[in-house]
PDB file of C-alpha atoms and ligand atoms in Angstrom:
ATOM      1  CA  MET A  13     -53.735 -34.357-129.737  1.00 94.00           C
ATOM      2  CA  LYS A  14     -53.938 -37.467-131.788  1.00 97.00           C
ATOM      3  CA  ILE A  15     -55.868 -40.563-130.421  1.00 98.00           C
ATOM      4  CA  ILE A  16     -54.940 -44.074-130.998  1.00 98.00           C
ATOM      5  CA  LYS A  17     -58.263 -45.960-131.271  1.00 98.00           C
ATOM      6  CA  LEU A  18     -57.776 -49.743-130.382  1.00 97.00           C
ATOM      7  CA  LYS A  19     -60.508 -52.754-130.455  1.00 96.00           C
ATOM      8  CA  LYS A  20     -58.408 -55.005-128.139  1.00 96.00           C
ATOM      9  CA  ILE A  21     -54.993 -54.442-126.159  1.00 97.00           C
ATOM     10  CA  ASP A  22     -53.868 -56.089-123.157  1.00 98.00           C
ATOM     11  CA  SER A  23     -53.645 -52.553-121.535  1.00 98.00           C
ATOM     12  CA  THR A  24     -53.226 -49.189-122.762  1.00 98.00           C
ATOM     13  CA  HIS A  25     -51.197 -48.357-119.782  1.00 98.00           C
ATOM     14  CA  LYS A  26     -48.698 -51.267-120.800  1.00 98.00           C
ATOM     15  CA  LEU A  27     -48.889 -50.146-124.423  1.00 98.00           C
ATOM     16  CA  ALA A  28     -47.976 -46.637-123.465  1.00 98.00           C
ATOM     17  CA  ILE A  29     -45.001 -47.769-121.340  1.00 98.00           C
ATOM     18  CA  ARG A  30     -43.847 -50.174-124.495  1.00 98.00           C
ATOM     19  CA  MET A  31     -43.831 -47.238-127.004  1.00 98.00           C
ATOM     20  CA  ILE A  32     -41.837 -45.102-124.528  1.00 98.00           C
ATOM     21  CA  GLU A  33     -39.159 -48.157-124.107  1.00 97.00           C
ATOM     22  CA  ASN A  34     -39.075 -49.031-127.807  1.00 97.00           C
ATOM     23  CA  ASN A  35     -38.690 -45.373-128.675  1.00 97.00           C
ATOM     24  CA  SER A  36     -41.767 -44.839-130.610  1.00 98.00           C
ATOM     25  CA  ALA A  37     -43.680 -42.489-128.209  1.00 98.00           C
ATOM     26  CA  PHE A  38     -45.212 -39.355-129.167  1.00 98.00           C
ATOM     27  CA  GLU A  39     -47.685 -37.062-127.279  1.00 98.00           C
ATOM     28  CA  CYS A  40     -51.016 -38.760-127.867  1.00 98.00           C
ATOM     29  CA  GLY A  41     -54.189 -40.381-126.376  1.00 98.00           C
ATOM     30  CA  ILE A  42     -54.595 -44.390-126.495  1.00 98.00           C
ATOM     31  CA  LEU A  43     -58.324 -45.441-126.350  1.00 98.00           C
ATOM     32  CA  ALA A  44     -59.232 -49.297-126.162  1.00 97.00           C
ATOM     33  CA  ASP A  45     -62.786 -50.756-126.393  1.00 96.00           C
ATOM     34  CA  ILE A  46     -61.334 -53.999-124.826  1.00 95.00           C
ATOM     35  CA  GLN A  47     -58.554 -54.565-122.244  1.00 97.00           C
ATOM     36  CA  THR A  48     -57.608 -58.046-121.448  1.00 96.00           C
ATOM     37  CA  ASN A  49     -55.002 -57.270-119.050  1.00 97.00           C
ATOM     38  CA  GLY A  50     -55.648 -54.162-117.208  1.00 97.00           C
ATOM     39  CA  VAL A  51     -53.506 -52.795-114.396  1.00 97.00           C
ATOM     40  CA  GLY A  52     -54.549 -50.629-111.510  1.00 95.00           C
ATOM     41  CA  ARG A  53     -52.485 -48.855-108.700  1.00 92.00           C
ATOM     42  CA  CYS A  54     -50.099 -50.886-106.496  1.00 86.00           C
ATOM     43  CA  GLY A  55     -49.888 -53.537-109.370  1.00 87.00           C
ATOM     44  CA  ARG A  56     -53.506 -54.617-108.579  1.00 91.00           C
ATOM     45  CA  LYS A  57     -55.326 -55.773-111.696  1.00 94.00           C
ATOM     46  CA  TRP A  58     -58.083 -53.460-113.227  1.00 94.00           C
ATOM     47  CA  THR A  59     -60.993 -56.138-114.360  1.00 91.00           C
ATOM     48  CA  SER A  60     -61.817 -54.606-117.596  1.00 90.00           C
ATOM     49  CA  ALA A  61     -65.715 -55.194-117.856  1.00 87.00           C
ATOM     50  CA  ASP A  62     -67.261 -54.335-121.381  1.00 86.00           C
ATOM     51  CA  GLY A  63     -68.069 -50.959-122.445  1.00 91.00           C
ATOM     52  CA  ASN A  64     -66.215 -48.743-120.067  1.00 96.00           C
ATOM     53  CA  LEU A  65     -63.369 -46.050-120.905  1.00 97.00           C
ATOM     54  CA  TYR A  66     -59.992 -47.701-121.019  1.00 98.00           C
ATOM     55  CA  SER A  67     -57.539 -44.789-121.865  1.00 98.00           C
ATOM     56  CA  SER A  68     -54.077 -43.448-121.514  1.00 98.00           C
ATOM     57  CA  ILE A  69     -52.390 -40.290-122.370  1.00 98.00           C
ATOM     58  CA  ILE A  70     -48.715 -39.861-123.305  1.00 98.00           C
ATOM     59  CA  ARG A  71     -47.298 -36.101-122.341  1.00 98.00           C
ATOM     60  CA  LYS A  72     -43.726 -35.037-122.106  1.00 96.00           C
ATOM     61  CA  LEU A  73     -42.950 -34.709-118.571  1.00 94.00           C
ATOM     62  CA  PRO A  74     -43.240 -31.057-117.777  1.00 90.00           C
ATOM     63  CA  LYS A  75     -39.822 -29.842-116.399  1.00 86.00           C
ATOM     64  CA  ASN A  76     -39.756 -29.510-112.591  1.00 80.00           C
ATOM     65  CA  GLU A  77     -43.206 -30.597-112.085  1.00 83.00           C
ATOM     66  CA  ASP A  78     -44.346 -32.682-109.259  1.00 89.00           C
ATOM     67  CA  ILE A  79     -46.077 -35.945-110.113  1.00 92.00           C
ATOM     68  CA  CYS A  80     -48.154 -35.660-107.073  1.00 92.00           C
ATOM     69  CA  LYS A  81     -49.607 -32.174-108.386  1.00 94.00           C
ATOM     70  CA  ILE A  82     -50.234 -33.889-111.729  1.00 95.00           C
ATOM     71  CA  SER A  83     -52.159 -36.814-110.294  1.00 96.00           C
ATOM     72  CA  LEU A  84     -54.408 -34.481-108.251  1.00 96.00           C
ATOM     73  CA  ALA A  85     -55.127 -32.341-111.630  1.00 97.00           C
ATOM     74  CA  THR A  86     -55.898 -35.291-113.488  1.00 98.00           C
ATOM     75  CA  ALA A  87     -58.404 -36.268-110.979  1.00 98.00           C
ATOM     76  CA  CYS A  88     -59.968 -32.733-111.260  1.00 98.00           C
ATOM     77  CA  ALA A  89     -60.046 -33.117-114.881  1.00 98.00           C
ATOM     78  CA  VAL A  90     -61.909 -36.476-115.125  1.00 98.00           C
ATOM     79  CA  HIS A  91     -64.079 -35.090-112.130  1.00 98.00           C
ATOM     80  CA  LYS A  92     -65.103 -32.229-114.405  1.00 98.00           C
ATOM     81  CA  THR A  93     -65.786 -34.439-117.268  1.00 98.00           C
ATOM     82  CA  VAL A  94     -68.173 -36.364-115.188  1.00 98.00           C
ATOM     83  CA  LYS A  95     -69.772 -33.444-113.248  1.00 98.00           C
ATOM     84  CA  ASN A  96     -70.662 -31.971-116.505  1.00 96.00           C
ATOM     85  CA  LEU A  97     -73.029 -34.874-117.374  1.00 95.00           C
ATOM     86  CA  LEU A  98     -74.781 -34.830-114.101  1.00 95.00           C
ATOM     87  CA  ASP A  99     -77.983 -32.930-113.238  1.00 93.00           C
ATOM     88  CA  PRO A 100     -77.668 -30.545-110.508  1.00 95.00           C
ATOM     89  CA  THR A 101     -79.272 -32.859-107.790  1.00 95.00           C
ATOM     90  CA  LYS A 102     -76.379 -35.505-108.269  1.00 96.00           C
ATOM     91  CA  LYS A 103     -73.480 -33.236-108.652  1.00 97.00           C
ATOM     92  CA  GLU A 104     -73.095 -32.817-105.310  1.00 95.00           C
ATOM     93  CA  PHE A 105     -72.575 -36.706-104.780  1.00 96.00           C
ATOM     94  CA  LEU A 106     -69.341 -36.643-107.083  1.00 97.00           C
ATOM     95  CA  TYR A 107     -66.380 -36.798-105.082  1.00 96.00           C
ATOM     96  CA  LEU A 108     -62.570 -36.823-105.283  1.00 97.00           C
ATOM     97  CA  HIS A 109     -61.159 -39.348-103.288  1.00 96.00           C
ATOM     98  CA  TRP A 110     -57.593 -39.115-102.563  1.00 94.00           C
ATOM     99  CA  PRO A 111     -55.080 -39.706-104.004  1.00 93.00           C
ATOM    100  CA  ASN A 112     -56.837 -39.667-107.381  1.00 94.00           C
ATOM    101  CA  ASP A 113     -59.961 -41.429-107.675  1.00 97.00           C
ATOM    102  CA  ILE A 114     -63.660 -40.193-108.450  1.00 98.00           C
ATOM    103  CA  TYR A 115     -66.312 -41.794-106.321  1.00 97.00           C
ATOM    104  CA  TYR A 116     -70.066 -41.415-106.542  1.00 97.00           C
ATOM    105  CA  LYS A 117     -71.438 -41.346-102.976  1.00 95.00           C
ATOM    106  CA  ASN A 118     -69.349 -44.455-101.520  1.00 91.00           C
ATOM    107  CA  LYS A 119     -68.636 -46.009-104.686  1.00 95.00           C
ATOM    108  CA  LYS A 120     -65.678 -46.011-107.035  1.00 96.00           C
ATOM    109  CA  LEU A 121     -66.362 -44.463-110.556  1.00 97.00           C
ATOM    110  CA  SER A 122     -63.039 -43.883-111.973  1.00 98.00           C
ATOM    111  CA  GLY A 123     -59.407 -44.853-111.269  1.00 97.00           C
ATOM    112  CA  ILE A 124     -56.100 -43.181-112.387  1.00 98.00           C
ATOM    113  CA  LEU A 125     -52.712 -44.489-112.775  1.00 97.00           C
ATOM    114  CA  LEU A 126     -49.661 -42.514-113.617  1.00 97.00           C
ATOM    115  CA  ALA A 127     -46.036 -43.919-114.817  1.00 97.00           C
ATOM    116  CA  VAL A 128     -42.916 -41.831-115.097  1.00 96.00           C
ATOM    117  CA  ILE A 129     -40.331 -43.143-117.699  1.00 96.00           C
ATOM    118  CA  GLU A 130     -37.407 -40.978-119.196  1.00 93.00           C
ATOM    119  CA  ASN A 131     -38.750 -37.687-119.899  1.00 95.00           C
ATOM    120  CA  TRP A 132     -42.408 -39.130-120.533  1.00 97.00           C
ATOM    121  CA  ILE A 133     -45.508 -39.434-118.171  1.00 97.00           C
ATOM    122  CA  VAL A 134     -47.949 -41.765-118.788  1.00 98.00           C
ATOM    123  CA  ILE A 135     -51.404 -40.797-117.283  1.00 98.00           C
ATOM    124  CA  SER A 136     -53.947 -43.651-117.498  1.00 98.00           C
ATOM    125  CA  VAL A 137     -57.676 -43.400-116.742  1.00 98.00           C
ATOM    126  CA  GLY A 138     -60.277 -45.997-116.183  1.00 98.00           C
ATOM    127  CA  LEU A 139     -63.908 -44.894-115.886  1.00 97.00           C
ATOM    128  CA  ASN A 140     -66.880 -47.282-115.449  1.00 96.00           C
ATOM    129  CA  ILE A 141     -69.608 -46.270-118.069  1.00 95.00           C
ATOM    130  CA  HIS A 142     -71.723 -49.189-118.704  1.00 93.00           C
ATOM    131  CA  SER A 143     -70.605 -51.929-116.404  1.00 90.00           C
ATOM    132  CA  VAL A 144     -68.566 -52.953-112.857  1.00 92.00           C
ATOM    133  CA  SER A 145     -66.599 -55.600-111.825  1.00 87.00           C
ATOM    134  CA  MET A 146     -67.129 -55.491-108.187  1.00 89.00           C
ATOM    135  CA  PRO A 147     -69.897 -54.263-105.706  1.00 92.00           C
ATOM    136  CA  THR A 148     -67.708 -51.249-104.354  1.00 92.00           C
ATOM    137  CA  ALA A 149     -67.952 -49.780-107.945  1.00 95.00           C
ATOM    138  CA  VAL A 150     -70.438 -47.707-109.858  1.00 96.00           C
ATOM    139  CA  SER A 151     -71.108 -46.962-113.259  1.00 96.00           C
ATOM    140  CA  LEU A 152     -72.115 -43.918-115.228  1.00 96.00           C
ATOM    141  CA  ASP A 153     -75.472 -45.791-116.207  1.00 94.00           C
ATOM    142  CA  GLU A 154     -76.299 -46.580-112.741  1.00 95.00           C
ATOM    143  CA  ILE A 155     -76.049 -42.938-111.892  1.00 96.00           C
ATOM    144  CA  ILE A 156     -77.654 -41.207-114.762  1.00 93.00           C
ATOM    145  CA  GLY A 157     -79.517 -43.703-116.633  1.00 87.00           C
ATOM    146  CA  VAL A 158     -78.326 -45.299-119.818  1.00 74.00           C
ATOM    147  CA  LEU A 159     -75.916 -42.994-121.360  1.00 74.00           C
ATOM    148  CA  ASP A 160     -75.919 -41.430-124.731  1.00 79.00           C
ATOM    149  CA  VAL A 161     -72.199 -40.718-124.575  1.00 87.00           C
ATOM    150  CA  SER A 162     -69.479 -42.538-126.193  1.00 93.00           C
ATOM    151  CA  ALA A 163     -66.084 -43.420-124.599  1.00 96.00           C
ATOM    152  CA  ASP A 164     -64.520 -41.444-127.225  1.00 97.00           C
ATOM    153  CA  ARG A 165     -66.395 -38.207-126.422  1.00 96.00           C
ATOM    154  CA  LEU A 166     -65.618 -38.631-122.648  1.00 97.00           C
ATOM    155  CA  PHE A 167     -62.163 -39.192-123.569  1.00 98.00           C
ATOM    156  CA  ARG A 168     -61.783 -36.094-125.503  1.00 98.00           C
ATOM    157  CA  SER A 169     -63.326 -34.110-122.734  1.00 98.00           C
ATOM    158  CA  VAL A 170     -60.999 -35.433-120.204  1.00 98.00           C
ATOM    159  CA  LEU A 171     -58.153 -34.616-122.533  1.00 98.00           C
ATOM    160  CA  ASN A 172     -59.383 -30.984-122.946  1.00 98.00           C
ATOM    161  CA  ASN A 173     -59.898 -30.570-119.333  1.00 98.00           C
ATOM    162  CA  LEU A 174     -56.233 -32.029-118.544  1.00 98.00           C
ATOM    163  CA  ASP A 175     -54.812 -29.449-120.865  1.00 97.00           C
ATOM    164  CA  ASP A 176     -56.635 -26.793-118.748  1.00 96.00           C
ATOM    165  CA  GLU A 177     -55.450 -28.363-115.695  1.00 96.00           C
ATOM    166  CA  MET A 178     -51.906 -28.608-116.801  1.00 95.00           C
ATOM    167  CA  ASN A 179     -51.857 -25.069-118.082  1.00 94.00           C
ATOM    168  CA  LEU A 180     -52.773 -24.162-114.250  1.00 92.00           C
ATOM    169  CA  LEU A 181     -49.821 -26.080-113.053  1.00 92.00           C
ATOM    170  CA  GLN A 182     -47.358 -24.492-115.671  1.00 89.00           C
ATOM    171  CA  THR A 183     -48.590 -20.998-114.409  1.00 89.00           C
ATOM    172  CA  ASP A 184     -47.869 -22.251-110.949  1.00 75.00           C
ATOM    173  CA  SER A 185     -51.379 -22.407-110.030  1.00 81.00           C
ATOM    174  CA  PHE A 186     -51.670 -25.496-108.075  1.00 92.00           C
ATOM    175  CA  SER A 187     -53.538 -23.357-105.587  1.00 92.00           C
ATOM    176  CA  ASP A 188     -56.547 -23.382-107.702  1.00 94.00           C
ATOM    177  CA  ILE A 189     -56.467 -27.302-108.052  1.00 96.00           C
ATOM    178  CA  ARG A 190     -56.023 -27.616-104.569  1.00 95.00           C
ATOM    179  CA  LYS A 191     -59.129 -25.257-103.987  1.00 94.00           C
ATOM    180  CA  TYR A 192     -61.147 -27.365-106.268  1.00 96.00           C
ATOM    181  CA  TRP A 193     -59.788 -30.587-104.414  1.00 95.00           C
ATOM    182  CA  ILE A 194     -60.865 -28.884-101.047  1.00 94.00           C
ATOM    183  CA  ARG A 195     -64.341 -28.552-102.295  1.00 94.00           C
ATOM    184  CA  ASN A 196     -64.734 -31.943-103.619  1.00 95.00           C
ATOM    185  CA  ILE A 197     -62.998 -34.240-101.306  1.00 94.00           C
ATOM    186  CA  VAL A 198     -64.548 -36.845 -99.755  1.00 91.00           C
ATOM    187  CA  GLY A 199     -63.659 -37.505 -96.156  1.00 85.00           C
ATOM    188  CA  VAL A 200     -62.831 -34.333 -94.749  1.00 88.00           C
ATOM    189  CA  ASN A 201     -63.103 -34.616 -90.876  1.00 90.00           C
ATOM    190  CA  SER A 202     -63.813 -38.184 -91.261  1.00 88.00           C
ATOM    191  CA  GLU A 203     -62.033 -41.209 -89.810  1.00 92.00           C
ATOM    192  CA  VAL A 204     -59.850 -42.731 -92.523  1.00 93.00           C
ATOM    193  CA  THR A 205     -57.313 -45.649 -92.849  1.00 93.00           C
ATOM    194  CA  VAL A 206     -54.505 -44.886 -95.037  1.00 93.00           C
ATOM    195  CA  ARG A 207     -52.468 -48.119 -96.378  1.00 91.00           C
ATOM    196  CA  ASN A 208     -49.049 -48.130 -98.223  1.00 87.00           C
ATOM    197  CA  GLY A 209     -48.239 -51.706 -98.673  1.00 84.00           C
ATOM    198  CA  GLU A 210     -47.770 -53.272 -95.100  1.00 85.00           C
ATOM    199  CA  ASP A 211     -47.757 -49.849 -93.367  1.00 88.00           C
ATOM    200  CA  SER A 212     -51.327 -48.484 -92.332  1.00 90.00           C
ATOM    201  CA  LEU A 213     -52.088 -45.261 -90.334  1.00 93.00           C
ATOM    202  CA  SER A 214     -55.556 -44.291 -88.973  1.00 94.00           C
ATOM    203  CA  GLY A 215     -56.670 -40.579 -88.333  1.00 95.00           C
ATOM    204  CA  THR A 216     -58.996 -37.685 -89.314  1.00 95.00           C
ATOM    205  CA  VAL A 217     -58.635 -36.062 -92.873  1.00 94.00           C
ATOM    206  CA  ARG A 218     -58.051 -32.385 -92.395  1.00 94.00           C
ATOM    207  CA  GLY A 219     -57.524 -31.705 -96.126  1.00 92.00           C
ATOM    208  CA  ILE A 220     -54.907 -31.441 -98.970  1.00 94.00           C
ATOM    209  CA  ASP A 221     -51.513 -29.257 -98.481  1.00 94.00           C
ATOM    210  CA  GLU A 222     -49.837 -26.996-100.830  1.00 92.00           C
ATOM    211  CA  ILE A 223     -48.041 -29.621-102.421  1.00 91.00           C
ATOM    212  CA  GLY A 224     -50.935 -32.386-102.664  1.00 92.00           C
ATOM    213  CA  ARG A 225     -50.316 -34.156 -99.685  1.00 93.00           C
ATOM    214  CA  LEU A 226     -53.141 -35.910 -97.418  1.00 94.00           C
ATOM    215  CA  ILE A 227     -53.312 -33.904 -94.021  1.00 95.00           C
ATOM    216  CA  LEU A 228     -54.036 -36.424 -91.658  1.00 94.00           C
ATOM    217  CA  GLU A 229     -54.686 -35.951 -87.945  1.00 95.00           C
ATOM    218  CA  CYS A 230     -53.542 -38.646 -85.768  1.00 93.00           C
ATOM    219  CA  ASP A 231     -53.499 -38.241 -81.855  1.00 92.00           C
ATOM    220  CA  GLY A 232     -53.523 -34.355 -82.265  1.00 93.00           C
ATOM    221  CA  GLU A 233     -50.723 -34.421 -84.522  1.00 94.00           C
ATOM    222  CA  LYS A 234     -50.832 -33.526 -88.279  1.00 95.00           C
ATOM    223  CA  LEU A 235     -48.967 -35.662 -90.735  1.00 95.00           C
ATOM    224  CA  TYR A 236     -48.676 -35.184 -94.551  1.00 94.00           C
ATOM    225  CA  ILE A 237     -49.203 -38.490 -96.608  1.00 93.00           C
ATOM    226  CA  SER A 238     -47.744 -38.399-100.133  1.00 89.00           C
ATOM    227  CA  SER A 239     -49.061 -41.915-101.230  1.00 88.00           C
ATOM    228  CA  GLY A 240     -51.309 -44.602-100.343  1.00 90.00           C
ATOM    229  CA  ASP A 241     -54.772 -45.980-100.550  1.00 90.00           C
ATOM    230  CA  MET A 242     -57.288 -44.315 -98.230  1.00 91.00           C
ATOM    231  CA  PHE A 243     -60.370 -46.053 -96.829  1.00 89.00           C
ATOM    232  CA  VAL A 244     -62.922 -44.101 -95.242  1.00 85.00           C
ATOM    233  CA  ASN A 245     -64.053 -46.004 -92.063  1.00 77.00           C
ATOM    234  CA  GLU A 246     -67.486 -47.323 -92.962  1.00 57.00           C
ATOM    235  CA  LYS A 247     -69.484 -46.098 -89.678  1.00 45.00           C
ATOM    236  CA  LYS A 248     -68.278 -42.687 -89.671  1.00 40.00           C
ATOM    237  CA  ILE A 249     -68.205 -41.602 -93.242  1.00 39.00           C
ATOM    238  CA  VAL A 250     -69.277 -38.006 -94.004  1.00 39.00           C
ATOM    239  CA  VAL A 251     -71.038 -37.986 -97.231  1.00 40.00           C
ATOM    240  CA  ASN A 252     -74.607 -36.901 -98.062  1.00 36.00           C
ATOM    241  CA  TYR A 253     -76.791 -39.758 -98.777  1.00 38.00           C
ATOM    242  CA  ASP A 254     -80.020 -39.806-100.308  1.00 39.00           C
ATOM    243  CA  LYS A 255     -82.549 -40.589 -97.597  1.00 38.00           C
ATOM    244  CA  LYS A 256     -85.157 -41.603-100.248  1.00 43.00           C
ATOM    245  CA  LYS A 257     -84.366 -44.385-102.973  1.00 43.00           C
TER     246      LYS A 257
HETATM  247  C1  LIG B 327     -56.722 -47.487-110.115  1.00 59.08           C
HETATM  248  O1  LIG B 327     -56.116 -48.541-109.424  1.00 59.08           O
HETATM  249  O2  LIG B 327     -57.547 -46.865-109.394  1.00 59.08           O
HETATM  250  C2  LIG B 327     -56.127 -47.364-111.171  1.00 59.08           C
HETATM  251  C3  LIG B 327     -56.797 -47.741-112.630  1.00 59.08           C
HETATM  252  C4  LIG B 327     -56.400 -47.480-113.869  1.00 59.08           C
HETATM  253  C5  LIG B 327     -57.237 -48.253-114.948  1.00 59.08           C
HETATM  254  C6  LIG B 327     -56.645 -47.661-116.137  1.00 59.08           C
HETATM  255  S1  LIG B 327     -57.939 -48.475-117.577  1.00 59.08           S
HETATM  256  C7  LIG B 327     -56.844 -47.707-118.648  1.00 59.08           C
HETATM  257  C8  LIG B 327     -55.382 -48.021-118.373  1.00 59.08           C
HETATM  258  N1  LIG B 327     -54.812 -49.329-118.852  1.00 59.08           N
HETATM  259  C9  LIG B 327     -54.585 -50.238-117.459  1.00 59.08           C
HETATM  260  O3  LIG B 327     -54.297 -51.141-117.492  1.00 59.08           O
HETATM  261  N2  LIG B 327     -54.892 -49.583-116.453  1.00 59.08           N
HETATM  262  C10 LIG B 327     -55.352 -47.871-116.767  1.00 59.08           C
END
């Protein structure tokens, strides 16, 4: 897949959308060193500190494919890329955080944003390599020590892994992706709050269903949630922490 490399852009995600809207889109990856106006999920700003991965992928939207499943498949692709860089003692702290974030311990390492326009899908990935913009985020440098891997190499690995995950979806094997999620998801059996705009719902995470929705148990009843932001309630977080520094 061709990769368009840019020194500076407002947002790789917005550029991908513009390409589709002005009929110049083709299947490609877009990688930028600097973003001046990055966007996150739910219209939030994605502050784009220097030296991180800012990327978008334009693909033809596969026929009859569920966006929710593509979103979960992308998170697996990014998770596998990062996991590959970590030594065994650290791999277990790398989590999938529903709906499509990657966390290391309780901090966000990577975020994913999807957009469907006409018969195209834009899959955008931001990954903190060298710096973070907020205390709730973590970078690969902090996890690994100063990293000797370029954004370009990370992006190529994400692209390759994403091809594999999309092939799984095409062969009707969301069950493999779901299994990977269930093995790596943060917050199972923890109390969480899921927010969607003004609405919020608290309950206990019981897993991911066969179409990628979060299974949340609220007052003994299972609810199936297809979109929102999940917050693990601080005191009851179920992750393994290092006891020593
Ligand atoms: C999230 O809110 O977690 C999703 C963040 C997605 C950020 C990436 S960085 C590259 C691409 N360009 C953007 O403006 N946003 C996405």
